Tab-separated table of C-alpha atoms and ligand atoms in Angstrom:
chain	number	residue	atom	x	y	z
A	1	UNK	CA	28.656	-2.873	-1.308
A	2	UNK	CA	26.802	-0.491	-3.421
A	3	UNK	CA	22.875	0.107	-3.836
A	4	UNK	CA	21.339	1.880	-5.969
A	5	UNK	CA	17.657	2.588	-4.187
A	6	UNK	CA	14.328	4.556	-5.307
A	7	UNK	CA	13.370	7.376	-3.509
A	8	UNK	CA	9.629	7.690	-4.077
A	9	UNK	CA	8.876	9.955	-0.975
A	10	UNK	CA	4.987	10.754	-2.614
A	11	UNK	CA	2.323	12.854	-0.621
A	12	UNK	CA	1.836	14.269	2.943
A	13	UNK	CA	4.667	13.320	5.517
A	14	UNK	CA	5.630	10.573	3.088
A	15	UNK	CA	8.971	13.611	2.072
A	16	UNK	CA	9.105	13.714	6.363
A	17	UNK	CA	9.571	10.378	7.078
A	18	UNK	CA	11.594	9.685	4.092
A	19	UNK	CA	13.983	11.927	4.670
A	20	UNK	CA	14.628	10.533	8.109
A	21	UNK	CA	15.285	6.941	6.665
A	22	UNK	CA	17.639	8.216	4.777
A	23	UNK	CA	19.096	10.189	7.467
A	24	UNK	CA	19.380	6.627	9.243
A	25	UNK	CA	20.526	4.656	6.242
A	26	UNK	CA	23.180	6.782	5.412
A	27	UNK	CA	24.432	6.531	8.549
A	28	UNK	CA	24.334	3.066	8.771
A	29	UNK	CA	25.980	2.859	5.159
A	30	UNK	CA	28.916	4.789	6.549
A	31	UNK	CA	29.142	2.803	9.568
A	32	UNK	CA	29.250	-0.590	7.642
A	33	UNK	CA	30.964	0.828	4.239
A	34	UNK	CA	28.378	0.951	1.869
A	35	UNK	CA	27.375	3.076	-0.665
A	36	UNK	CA	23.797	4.302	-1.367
A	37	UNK	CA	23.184	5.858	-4.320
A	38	UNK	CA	19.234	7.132	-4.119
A	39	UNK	CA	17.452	7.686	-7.095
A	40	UNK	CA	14.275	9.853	-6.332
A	41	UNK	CA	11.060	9.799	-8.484
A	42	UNK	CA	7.510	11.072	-8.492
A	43	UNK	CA	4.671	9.417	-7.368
A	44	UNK	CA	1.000	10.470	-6.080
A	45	UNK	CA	-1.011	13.785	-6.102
A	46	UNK	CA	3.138	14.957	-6.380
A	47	UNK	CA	3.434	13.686	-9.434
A	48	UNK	CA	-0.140	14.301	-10.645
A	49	UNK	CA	0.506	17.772	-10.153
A	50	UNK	CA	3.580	17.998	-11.819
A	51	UNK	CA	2.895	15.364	-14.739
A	52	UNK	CA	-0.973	14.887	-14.940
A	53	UNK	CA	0.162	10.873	-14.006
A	54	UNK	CA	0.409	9.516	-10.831
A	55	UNK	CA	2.772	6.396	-11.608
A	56	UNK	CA	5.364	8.499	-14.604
A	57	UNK	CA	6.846	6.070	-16.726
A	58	UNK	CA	10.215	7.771	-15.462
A	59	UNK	CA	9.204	6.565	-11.875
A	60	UNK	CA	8.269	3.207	-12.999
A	61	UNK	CA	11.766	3.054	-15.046
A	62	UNK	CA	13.774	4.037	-12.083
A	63	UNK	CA	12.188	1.354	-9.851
A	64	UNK	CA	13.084	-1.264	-12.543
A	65	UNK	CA	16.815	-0.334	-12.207
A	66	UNK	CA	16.872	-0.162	-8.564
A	67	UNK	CA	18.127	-2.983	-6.055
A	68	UNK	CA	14.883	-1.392	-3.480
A	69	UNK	CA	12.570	0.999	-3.561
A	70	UNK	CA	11.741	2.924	-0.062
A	71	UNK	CA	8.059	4.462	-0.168
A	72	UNK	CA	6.331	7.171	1.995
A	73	UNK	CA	2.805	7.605	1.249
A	74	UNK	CA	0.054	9.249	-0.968
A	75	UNK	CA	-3.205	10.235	-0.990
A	76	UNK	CA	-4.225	13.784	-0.973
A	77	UNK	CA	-7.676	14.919	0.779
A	78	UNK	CA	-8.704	17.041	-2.323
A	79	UNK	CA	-9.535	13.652	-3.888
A	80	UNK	CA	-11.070	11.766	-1.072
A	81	UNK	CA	-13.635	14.056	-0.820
A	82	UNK	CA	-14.222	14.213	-4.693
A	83	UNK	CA	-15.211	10.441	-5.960
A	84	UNK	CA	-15.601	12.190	-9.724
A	85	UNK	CA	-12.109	13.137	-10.004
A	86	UNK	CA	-10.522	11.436	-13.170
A	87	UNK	CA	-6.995	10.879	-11.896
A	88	UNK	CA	-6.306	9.719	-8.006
A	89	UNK	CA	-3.248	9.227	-6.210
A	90	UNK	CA	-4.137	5.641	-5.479
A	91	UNK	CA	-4.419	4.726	-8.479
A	92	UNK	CA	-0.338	5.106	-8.880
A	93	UNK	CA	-0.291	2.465	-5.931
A	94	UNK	CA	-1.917	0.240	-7.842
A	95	UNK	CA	-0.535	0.896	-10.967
A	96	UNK	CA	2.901	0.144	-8.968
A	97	UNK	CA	1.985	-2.798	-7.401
A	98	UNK	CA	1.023	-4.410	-10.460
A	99	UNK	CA	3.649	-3.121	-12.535
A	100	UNK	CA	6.383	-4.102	-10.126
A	101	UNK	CA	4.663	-7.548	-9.446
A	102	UNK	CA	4.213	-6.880	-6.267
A	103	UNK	CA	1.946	-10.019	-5.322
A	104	UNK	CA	2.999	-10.789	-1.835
A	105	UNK	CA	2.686	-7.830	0.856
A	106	UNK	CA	4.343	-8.374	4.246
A	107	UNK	CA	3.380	-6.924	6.794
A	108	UNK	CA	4.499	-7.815	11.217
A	109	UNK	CA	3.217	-6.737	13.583
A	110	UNK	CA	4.538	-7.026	17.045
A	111	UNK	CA	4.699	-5.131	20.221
A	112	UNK	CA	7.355	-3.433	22.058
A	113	UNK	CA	8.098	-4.208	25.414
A	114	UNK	CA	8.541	-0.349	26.221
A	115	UNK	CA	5.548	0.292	24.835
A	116	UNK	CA	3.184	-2.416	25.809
A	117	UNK	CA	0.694	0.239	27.981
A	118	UNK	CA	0.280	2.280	24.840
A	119	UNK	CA	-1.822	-0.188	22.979
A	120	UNK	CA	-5.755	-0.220	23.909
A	121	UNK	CA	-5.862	-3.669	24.384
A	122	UNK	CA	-4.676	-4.784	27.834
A	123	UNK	CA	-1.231	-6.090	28.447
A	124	UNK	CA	-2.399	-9.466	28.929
A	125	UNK	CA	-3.757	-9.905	25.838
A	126	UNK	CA	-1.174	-8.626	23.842
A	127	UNK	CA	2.507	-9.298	25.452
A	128	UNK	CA	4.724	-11.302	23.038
A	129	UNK	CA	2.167	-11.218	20.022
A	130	UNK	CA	4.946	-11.521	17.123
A	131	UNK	CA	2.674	-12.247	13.851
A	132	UNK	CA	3.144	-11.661	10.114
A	133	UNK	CA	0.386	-11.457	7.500
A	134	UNK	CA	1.400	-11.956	3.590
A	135	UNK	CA	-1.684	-10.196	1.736
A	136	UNK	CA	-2.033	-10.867	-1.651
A	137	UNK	CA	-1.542	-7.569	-3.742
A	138	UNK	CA	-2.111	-7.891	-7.043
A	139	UNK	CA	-5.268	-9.382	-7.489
A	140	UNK	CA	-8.634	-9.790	-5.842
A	141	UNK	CA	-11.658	-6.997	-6.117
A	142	UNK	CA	-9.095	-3.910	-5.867
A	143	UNK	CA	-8.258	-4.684	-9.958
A	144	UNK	CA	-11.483	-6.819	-11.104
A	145	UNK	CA	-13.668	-5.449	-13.501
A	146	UNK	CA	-15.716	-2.485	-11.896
A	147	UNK	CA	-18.199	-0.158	-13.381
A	148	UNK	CA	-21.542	1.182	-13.564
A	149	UNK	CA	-24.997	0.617	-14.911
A	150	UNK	CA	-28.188	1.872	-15.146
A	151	UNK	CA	-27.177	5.317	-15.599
A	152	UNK	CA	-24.865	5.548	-12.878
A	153	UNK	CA	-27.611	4.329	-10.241
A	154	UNK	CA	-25.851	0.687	-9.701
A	155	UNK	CA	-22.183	0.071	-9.311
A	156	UNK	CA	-19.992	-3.127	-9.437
A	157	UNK	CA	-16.440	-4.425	-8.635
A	158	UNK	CA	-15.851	-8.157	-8.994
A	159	UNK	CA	-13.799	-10.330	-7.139
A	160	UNK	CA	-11.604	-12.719	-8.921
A	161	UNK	CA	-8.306	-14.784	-8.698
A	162	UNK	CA	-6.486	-17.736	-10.279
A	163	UNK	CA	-5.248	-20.823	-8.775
A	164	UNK	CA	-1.569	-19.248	-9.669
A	165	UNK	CA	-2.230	-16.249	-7.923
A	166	UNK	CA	-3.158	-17.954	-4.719
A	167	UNK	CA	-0.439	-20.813	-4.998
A	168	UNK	CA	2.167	-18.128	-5.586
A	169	UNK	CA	1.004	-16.076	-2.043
A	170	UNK	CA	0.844	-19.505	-0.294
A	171	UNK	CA	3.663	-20.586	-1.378
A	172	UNK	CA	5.640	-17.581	0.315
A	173	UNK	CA	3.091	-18.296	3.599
A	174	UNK	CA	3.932	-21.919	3.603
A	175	UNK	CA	8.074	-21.080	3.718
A	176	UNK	CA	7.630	-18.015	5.633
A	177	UNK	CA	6.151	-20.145	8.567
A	178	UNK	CA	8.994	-22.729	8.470
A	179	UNK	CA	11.653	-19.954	9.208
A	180	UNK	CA	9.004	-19.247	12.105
A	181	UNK	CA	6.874	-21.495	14.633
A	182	UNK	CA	5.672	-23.560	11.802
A	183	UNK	CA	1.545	-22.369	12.115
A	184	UNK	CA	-0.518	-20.829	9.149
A	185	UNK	CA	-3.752	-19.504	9.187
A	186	UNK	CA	-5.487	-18.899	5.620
A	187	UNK	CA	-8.102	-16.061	6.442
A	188	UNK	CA	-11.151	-16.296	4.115
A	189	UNK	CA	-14.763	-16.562	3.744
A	190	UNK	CA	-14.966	-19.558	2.299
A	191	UNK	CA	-18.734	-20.263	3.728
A	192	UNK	CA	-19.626	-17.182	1.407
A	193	UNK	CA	-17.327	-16.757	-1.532
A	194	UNK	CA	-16.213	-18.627	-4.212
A	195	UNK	CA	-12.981	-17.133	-4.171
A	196	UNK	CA	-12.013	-17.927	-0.856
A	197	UNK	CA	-12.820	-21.615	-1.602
A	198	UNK	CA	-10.476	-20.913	-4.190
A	199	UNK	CA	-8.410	-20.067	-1.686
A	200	UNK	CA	-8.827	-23.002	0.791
A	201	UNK	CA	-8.586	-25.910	-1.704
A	202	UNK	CA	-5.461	-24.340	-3.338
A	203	UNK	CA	-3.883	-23.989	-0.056
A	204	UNK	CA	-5.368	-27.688	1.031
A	205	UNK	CA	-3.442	-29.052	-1.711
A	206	UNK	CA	-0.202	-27.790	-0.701
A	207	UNK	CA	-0.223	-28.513	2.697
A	208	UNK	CA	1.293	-31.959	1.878
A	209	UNK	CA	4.713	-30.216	0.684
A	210	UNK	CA	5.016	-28.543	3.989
A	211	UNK	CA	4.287	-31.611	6.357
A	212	UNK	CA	5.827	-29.813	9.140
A	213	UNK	CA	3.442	-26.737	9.029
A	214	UNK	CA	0.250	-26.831	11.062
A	215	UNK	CA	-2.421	-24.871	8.818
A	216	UNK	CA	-5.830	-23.597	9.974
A	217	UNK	CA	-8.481	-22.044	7.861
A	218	UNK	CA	-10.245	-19.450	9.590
A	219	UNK	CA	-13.150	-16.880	8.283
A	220	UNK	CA	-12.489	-13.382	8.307
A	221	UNK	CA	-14.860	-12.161	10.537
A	222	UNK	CA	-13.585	-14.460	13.261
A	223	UNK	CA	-10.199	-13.209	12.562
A	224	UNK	CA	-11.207	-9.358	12.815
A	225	UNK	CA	-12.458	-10.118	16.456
A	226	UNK	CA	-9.701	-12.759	17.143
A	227	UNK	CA	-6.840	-10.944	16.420
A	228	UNK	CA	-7.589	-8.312	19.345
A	229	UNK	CA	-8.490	-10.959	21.656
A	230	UNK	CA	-5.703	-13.107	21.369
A	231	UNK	CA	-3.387	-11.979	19.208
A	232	UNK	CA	-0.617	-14.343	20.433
A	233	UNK	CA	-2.466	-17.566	18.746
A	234	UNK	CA	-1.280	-16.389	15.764
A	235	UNK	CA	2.094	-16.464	13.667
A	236	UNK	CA	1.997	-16.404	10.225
A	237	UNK	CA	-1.601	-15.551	8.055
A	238	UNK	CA	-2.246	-15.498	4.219
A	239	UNK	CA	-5.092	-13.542	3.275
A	240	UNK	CA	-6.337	-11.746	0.067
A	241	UNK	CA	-5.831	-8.665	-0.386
A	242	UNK	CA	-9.101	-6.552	0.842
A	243	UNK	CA	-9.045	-8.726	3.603
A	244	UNK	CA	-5.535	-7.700	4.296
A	245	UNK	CA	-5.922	-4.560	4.024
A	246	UNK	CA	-8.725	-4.257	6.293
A	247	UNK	CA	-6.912	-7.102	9.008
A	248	UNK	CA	-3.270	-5.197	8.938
A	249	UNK	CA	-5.069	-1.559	9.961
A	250	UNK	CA	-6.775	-3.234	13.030
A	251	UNK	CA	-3.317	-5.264	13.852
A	252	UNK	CA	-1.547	-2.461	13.694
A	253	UNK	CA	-3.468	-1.201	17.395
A	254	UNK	CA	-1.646	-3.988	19.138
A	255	UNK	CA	1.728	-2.354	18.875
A	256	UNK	CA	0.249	0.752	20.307
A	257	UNK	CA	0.808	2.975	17.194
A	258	UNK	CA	0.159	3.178	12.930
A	259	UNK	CA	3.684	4.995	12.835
A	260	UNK	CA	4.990	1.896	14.225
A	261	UNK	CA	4.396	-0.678	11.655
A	262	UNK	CA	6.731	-1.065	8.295
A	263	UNK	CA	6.407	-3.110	5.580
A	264	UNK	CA	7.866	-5.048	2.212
A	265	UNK	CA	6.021	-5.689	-0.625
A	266	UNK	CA	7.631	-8.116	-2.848
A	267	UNK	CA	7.303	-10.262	-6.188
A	268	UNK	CA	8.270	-10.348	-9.771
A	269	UNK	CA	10.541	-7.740	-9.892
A	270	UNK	CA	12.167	-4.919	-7.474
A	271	UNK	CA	10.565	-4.847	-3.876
A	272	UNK	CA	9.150	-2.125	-1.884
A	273	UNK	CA	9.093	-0.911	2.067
A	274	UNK	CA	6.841	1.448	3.290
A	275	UNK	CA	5.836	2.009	6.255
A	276	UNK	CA	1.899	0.693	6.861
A	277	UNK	CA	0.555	4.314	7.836
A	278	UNK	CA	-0.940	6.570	5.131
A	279	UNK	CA	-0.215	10.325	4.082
A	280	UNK	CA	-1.674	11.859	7.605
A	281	UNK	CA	-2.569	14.856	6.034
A	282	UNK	CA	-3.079	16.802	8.908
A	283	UNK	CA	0.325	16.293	10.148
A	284	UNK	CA	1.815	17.666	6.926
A	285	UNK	CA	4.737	20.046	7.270
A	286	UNK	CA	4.816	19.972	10.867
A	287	UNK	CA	7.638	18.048	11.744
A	288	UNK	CA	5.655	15.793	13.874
A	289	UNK	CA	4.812	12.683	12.253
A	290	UNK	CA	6.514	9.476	13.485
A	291	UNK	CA	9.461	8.585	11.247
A	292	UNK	CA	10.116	5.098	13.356
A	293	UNK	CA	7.588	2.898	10.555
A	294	UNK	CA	9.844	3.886	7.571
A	295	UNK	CA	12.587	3.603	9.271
A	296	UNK	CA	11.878	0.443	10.076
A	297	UNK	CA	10.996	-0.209	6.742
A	298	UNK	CA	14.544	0.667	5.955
A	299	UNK	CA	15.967	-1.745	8.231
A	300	UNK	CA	13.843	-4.215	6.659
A	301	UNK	CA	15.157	-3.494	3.592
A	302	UNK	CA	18.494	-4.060	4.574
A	303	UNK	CA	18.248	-7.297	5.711
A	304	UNK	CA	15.557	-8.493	3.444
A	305	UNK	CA	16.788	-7.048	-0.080
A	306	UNK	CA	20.459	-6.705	0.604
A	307	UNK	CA	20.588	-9.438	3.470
A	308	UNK	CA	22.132	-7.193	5.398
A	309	UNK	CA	21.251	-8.762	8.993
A	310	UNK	CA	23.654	-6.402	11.410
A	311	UNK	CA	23.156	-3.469	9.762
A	312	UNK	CA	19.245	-4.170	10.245
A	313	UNK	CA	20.068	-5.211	13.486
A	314	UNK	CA	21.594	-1.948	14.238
A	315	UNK	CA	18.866	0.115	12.922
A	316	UNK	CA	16.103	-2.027	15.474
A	317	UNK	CA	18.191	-2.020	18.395
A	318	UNK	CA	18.547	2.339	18.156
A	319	UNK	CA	15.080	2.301	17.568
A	320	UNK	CA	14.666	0.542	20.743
A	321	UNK	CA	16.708	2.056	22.748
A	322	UNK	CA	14.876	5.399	21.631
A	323	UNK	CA	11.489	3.959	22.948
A	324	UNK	CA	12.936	3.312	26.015
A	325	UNK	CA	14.705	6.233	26.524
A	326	UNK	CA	10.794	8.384	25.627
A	327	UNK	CA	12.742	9.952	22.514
A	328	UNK	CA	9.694	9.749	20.347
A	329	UNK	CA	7.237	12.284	18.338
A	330	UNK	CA	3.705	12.887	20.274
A	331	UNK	CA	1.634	9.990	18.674
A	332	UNK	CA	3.964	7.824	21.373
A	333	UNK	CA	4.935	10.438	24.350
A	334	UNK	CA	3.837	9.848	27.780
A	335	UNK	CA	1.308	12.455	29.374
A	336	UNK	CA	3.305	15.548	30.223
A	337	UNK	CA	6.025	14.267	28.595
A	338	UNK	CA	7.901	15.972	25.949
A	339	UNK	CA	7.251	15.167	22.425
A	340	UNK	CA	10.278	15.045	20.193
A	341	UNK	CA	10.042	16.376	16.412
A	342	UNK	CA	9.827	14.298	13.588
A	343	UNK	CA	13.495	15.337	12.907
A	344	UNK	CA	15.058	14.964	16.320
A	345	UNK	CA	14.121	11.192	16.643
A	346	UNK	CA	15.946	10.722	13.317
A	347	UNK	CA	18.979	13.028	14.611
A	348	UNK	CA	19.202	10.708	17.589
A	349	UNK	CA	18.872	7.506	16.488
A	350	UNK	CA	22.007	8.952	13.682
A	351	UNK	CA	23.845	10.084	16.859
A	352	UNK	CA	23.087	6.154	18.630
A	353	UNK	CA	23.461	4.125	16.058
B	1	IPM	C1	-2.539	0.316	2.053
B	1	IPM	C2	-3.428	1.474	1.656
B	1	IPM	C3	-3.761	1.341	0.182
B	1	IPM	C4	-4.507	0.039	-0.013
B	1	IPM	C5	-4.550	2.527	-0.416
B	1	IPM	C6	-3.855	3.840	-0.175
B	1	IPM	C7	-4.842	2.322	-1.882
B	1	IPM	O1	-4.565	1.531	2.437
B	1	IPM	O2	-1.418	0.224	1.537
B	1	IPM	O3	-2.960	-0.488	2.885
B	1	IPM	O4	-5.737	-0.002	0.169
B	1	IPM	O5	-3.880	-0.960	-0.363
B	2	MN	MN1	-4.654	0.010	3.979
């Protein structure tokens, strides 16, 4: 088959890590007889820079036409450290999300068994935690009104969403846990907002067209310290999307590593993988970022948009063998190990695919 698929490799080691997923998805196009066809497009302090836009129309328009799009990252310190400046990188994000539809982000975590002593948390706690969480991505305080008054002295952002908006996000919960163990857990704060009860009567209501799905309704709070105590009592969770945002960073320590962790966002229109970890700055241009998250990304991508199951399979299984084999950058390598380049895991995991 042929794809046609959106490069957007945006800021930091987003152009690294990219460029090893393609490495690995070319490869794994030739192997199986496909043809990629990669369209890439600005986005971020990139395309600020070179447009004065983060989100082009040109970008947005090449997304449209594509059958994926595979993300990097963006952000750019020179803005986090200046809250007056008029354009920001995250802003094209946004502007993406919503533009693309991009309601419903997914988002696993799990743990690898080679890896299990690199997490924080104690082996016990986390062996065989295998959990999803669907965050809701277009709505919710990060695009309610938001402003300032009284000179500047007070600020507000608002919290808001529609029944639609949560049905739609539950809706992909509710089937998502019947390809799984059948448990969901709607994350709120329902004792405090009046969005989350939103939230919990919507998702209430459906619960009688998935009779076969046990569904608990736990706050936030209990979640945050939950999820690192016993992260195996979970399977699938529906959250909004601050709370998502905030739940998927601290998830992201059981596996033992951010540049473990990929992602889909999907919705109205084309979806997106990216890998969970942001533009790590620091790491820029050195060639030692970890390339496994968006390359994991890809091979979600190929089963997920293409439904291209071996080929995905093939991608998880290198990347496992890698792990096992200690072929990995330094976020991952043992102490007084080697730590392999950003580059050479992708060059091996071509070379053992
Ligand atoms: C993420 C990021 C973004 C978010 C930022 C970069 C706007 O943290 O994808 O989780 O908050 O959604
Ligand atoms: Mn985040």
């Amino acid at each position: 088959m042929k794809y046609t698929i959106a490069l957007l490799a945006g800021d930091g080691i987003g152009p690294e890590v990219i460029n090893e997923a393609v490495k690995v998805s070319d490869a794994i196009a030739k192997k199986f007889n496909h043809e990629i066809n990669w369209t890439p497009a600005l986005t971020g302090a990139c395309a600020i820079d070179a447009v004065g836009v983060p989100y082009p129309d040109e970008t947005h328009e090449i997304c449209m036409a594509a059958d994926a799009v595979l993300f990097g990252a963006i952000g750019h310190p020179k803005y986090d450290n200046d809250p007056s400046a008029p354009v920001r990188p995250e802003q094209g994000l946004l502007l993406m999300r919503k533009k693309l539809g991009l309601f419903a982000n997914v988002r696993p975590t799990f743990t690898f068994p080679s890896l299990i002593d690199n997490s924080p948390l104690k082996r016990e706690r986390i062996e065989g935690t295998d959990l999803v969480f669907l965050r809701e991505l277009t709505g919710g305080i990060y695009f309610g009104e938001k402003g300032r008054l009284d000179g500047g002295e007070t600020a507000f952002d608002t919290c808001t969403y529609t029944r639609a908006e949560v049905q739609r996000l539950a809706k992909k919960g509710f089937e998502l846990a019947m390809t799984r163990t059948k448990k969901l857990c709607c994350v709120d704060k329902a004792n405090v907002l009046e969005t989350s009860r939103l939230w919990r009567e919507t998702v209430q209501a459906m619960e009688k067209d998935y009779p076969e799905v046990t569904v608990s309704y736990e706050f936030v709070d209990a979640v945050a310290m939950r999820l690192v105590q016993w992260p195996n009592s979970y399977d699938v969770l529906i959250t909004e999307n601050l709370f998502g945002d905030i739940l998927t960073d601290e998830a992201s320590v059981i596996s033992g590593s951010m540049g473990l962790m990929p992602s889909a966002s999907v919705g109205e229109h084309t979806s997106l993988y990216e890998p969970i970890h942001g533009s790590y700055p620091q790491a820029t241009g050195l060639n030692i970022a970890n390339p496994l998250a968006t390359i994991l990304s890809a091979a979600m991508m190929f089963e997920d948009a293409f439904g291209l199951h071996e080929e995905a399979a093939t991608i998880r299984a290198a990347v496992n063998k890698s792990l096992e084999k200690g072929i990995v950058t330094e976020d991952l390598a043992a102490k007084g190990a080697t730590a392999y380049k950003t580059s050479d895991v992708g060059d091996w995991l071509v070379a053992n695919l």
